[in-house]
mmCIF file of C-alpha atoms in Angstrom:
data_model
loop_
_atom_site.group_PDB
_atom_site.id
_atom_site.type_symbol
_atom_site.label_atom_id
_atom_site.label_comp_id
_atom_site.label_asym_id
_atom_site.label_seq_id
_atom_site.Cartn_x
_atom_site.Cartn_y
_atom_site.Cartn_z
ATOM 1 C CA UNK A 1 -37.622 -8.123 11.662
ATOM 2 C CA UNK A 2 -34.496 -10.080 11.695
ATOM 3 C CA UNK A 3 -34.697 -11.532 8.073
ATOM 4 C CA UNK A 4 -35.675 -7.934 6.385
ATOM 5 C CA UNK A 5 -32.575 -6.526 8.838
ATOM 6 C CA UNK A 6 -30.280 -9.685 7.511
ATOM 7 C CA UNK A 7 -31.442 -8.960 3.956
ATOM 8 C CA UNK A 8 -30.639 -5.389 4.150
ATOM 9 C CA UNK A 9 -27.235 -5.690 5.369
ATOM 10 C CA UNK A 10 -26.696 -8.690 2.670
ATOM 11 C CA UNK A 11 -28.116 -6.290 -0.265
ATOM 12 C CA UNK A 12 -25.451 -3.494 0.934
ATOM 13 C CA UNK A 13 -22.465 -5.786 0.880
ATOM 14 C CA UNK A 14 -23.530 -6.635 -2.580
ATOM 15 C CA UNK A 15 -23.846 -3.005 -3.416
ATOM 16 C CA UNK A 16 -20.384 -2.027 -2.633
ATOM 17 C CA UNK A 17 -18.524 -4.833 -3.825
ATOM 18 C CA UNK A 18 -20.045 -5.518 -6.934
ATOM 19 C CA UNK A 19 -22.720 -3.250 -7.264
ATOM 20 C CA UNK A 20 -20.454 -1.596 -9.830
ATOM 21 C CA UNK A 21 -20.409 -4.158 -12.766
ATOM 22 C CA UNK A 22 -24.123 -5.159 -12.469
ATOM 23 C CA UNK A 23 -26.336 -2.310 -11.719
ATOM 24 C CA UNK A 24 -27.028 0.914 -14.170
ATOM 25 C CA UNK A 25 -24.906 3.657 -14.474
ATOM 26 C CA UNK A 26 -25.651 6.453 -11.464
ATOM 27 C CA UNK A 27 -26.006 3.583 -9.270
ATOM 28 C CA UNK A 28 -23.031 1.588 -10.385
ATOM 29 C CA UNK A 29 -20.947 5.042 -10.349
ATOM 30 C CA UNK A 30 -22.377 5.277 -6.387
ATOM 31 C CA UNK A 31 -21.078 1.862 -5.948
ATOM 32 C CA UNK A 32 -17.943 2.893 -7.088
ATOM 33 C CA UNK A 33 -17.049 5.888 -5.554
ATOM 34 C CA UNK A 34 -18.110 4.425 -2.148
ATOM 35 C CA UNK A 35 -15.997 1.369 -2.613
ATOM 36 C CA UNK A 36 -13.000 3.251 -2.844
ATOM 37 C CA UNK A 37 -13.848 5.514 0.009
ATOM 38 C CA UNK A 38 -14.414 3.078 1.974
ATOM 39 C CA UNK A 39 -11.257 1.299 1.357
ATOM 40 C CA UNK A 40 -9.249 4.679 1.191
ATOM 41 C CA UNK A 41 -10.547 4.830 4.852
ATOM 42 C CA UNK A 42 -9.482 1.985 6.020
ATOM 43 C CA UNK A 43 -5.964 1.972 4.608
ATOM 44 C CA UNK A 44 -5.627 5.440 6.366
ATOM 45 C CA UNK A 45 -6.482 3.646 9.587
ATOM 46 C CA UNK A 46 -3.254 1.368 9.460
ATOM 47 C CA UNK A 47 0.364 2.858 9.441
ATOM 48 C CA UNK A 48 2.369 3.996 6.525
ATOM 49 C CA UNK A 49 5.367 1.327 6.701
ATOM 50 C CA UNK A 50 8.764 2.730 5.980
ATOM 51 C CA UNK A 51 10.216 -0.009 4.147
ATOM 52 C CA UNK A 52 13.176 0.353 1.580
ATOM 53 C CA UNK A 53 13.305 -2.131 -1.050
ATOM 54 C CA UNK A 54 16.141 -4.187 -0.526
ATOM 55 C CA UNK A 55 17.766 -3.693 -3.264
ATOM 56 C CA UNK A 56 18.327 0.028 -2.666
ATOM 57 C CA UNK A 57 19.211 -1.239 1.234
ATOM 58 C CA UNK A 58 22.007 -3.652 -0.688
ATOM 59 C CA UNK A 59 23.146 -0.681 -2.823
ATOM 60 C CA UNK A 60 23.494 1.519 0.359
ATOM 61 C CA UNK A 61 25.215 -1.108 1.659
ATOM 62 C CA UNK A 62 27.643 -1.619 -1.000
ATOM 63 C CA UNK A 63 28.323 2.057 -1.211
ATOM 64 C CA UNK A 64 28.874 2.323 2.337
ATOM 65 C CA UNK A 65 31.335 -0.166 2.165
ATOM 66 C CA UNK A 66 33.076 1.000 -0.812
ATOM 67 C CA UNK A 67 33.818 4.337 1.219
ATOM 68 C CA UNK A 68 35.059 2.088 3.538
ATOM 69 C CA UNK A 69 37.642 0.368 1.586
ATOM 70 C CA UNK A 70 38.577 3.418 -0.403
ATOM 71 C CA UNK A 71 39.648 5.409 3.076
ATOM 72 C CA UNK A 72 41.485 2.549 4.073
ATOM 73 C CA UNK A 73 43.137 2.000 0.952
ATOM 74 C CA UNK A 74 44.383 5.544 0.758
ATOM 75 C CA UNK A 75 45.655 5.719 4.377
ATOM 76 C CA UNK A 76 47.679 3.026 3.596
ATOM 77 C CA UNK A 77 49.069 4.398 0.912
ATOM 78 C CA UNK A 78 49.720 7.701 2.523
ATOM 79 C CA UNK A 79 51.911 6.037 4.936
ATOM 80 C CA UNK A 80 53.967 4.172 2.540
#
């Protein structure tokens, strides 16, 4: 009971990862579409990260400081 149970789980790992490029076409299409549900799954499971990439943080950045230096350059010549 424990080898057919060990082969069965060992025949469905090789279904959905490669099952896809070796077996005939409904099955390979079944292998397919379950390999991306599966994995569609699990990346729902972690969190959406809210990274920036950092070059759009540096541009903010830049920008930001720009303002900066603009404001302070005019007040200083508004008081001249």
């Amino acid at each position: 009971m424990k080898t057919i149970s060990t082969l069965v789980v060992i025949s469905l790992l090789i279904f959905f990862v490669a099952g896809d490029s070796f077996l005939p076409k409904p099955l390979s299409t079944i292998s397919f579409n379950t390999r991306n549900s599966v994995n569609k799954m699990l990346l729902g499971l972690m969190p959406n990260p809210k990274i920036e990439k950092p070059s759009k943080q540096h541009d903010n950045e830049v920008n930001r400081m720009e303002q900066r230096v603009k404001g302070e350059r005019g007040s200083l010549l508004d008081n001249n």
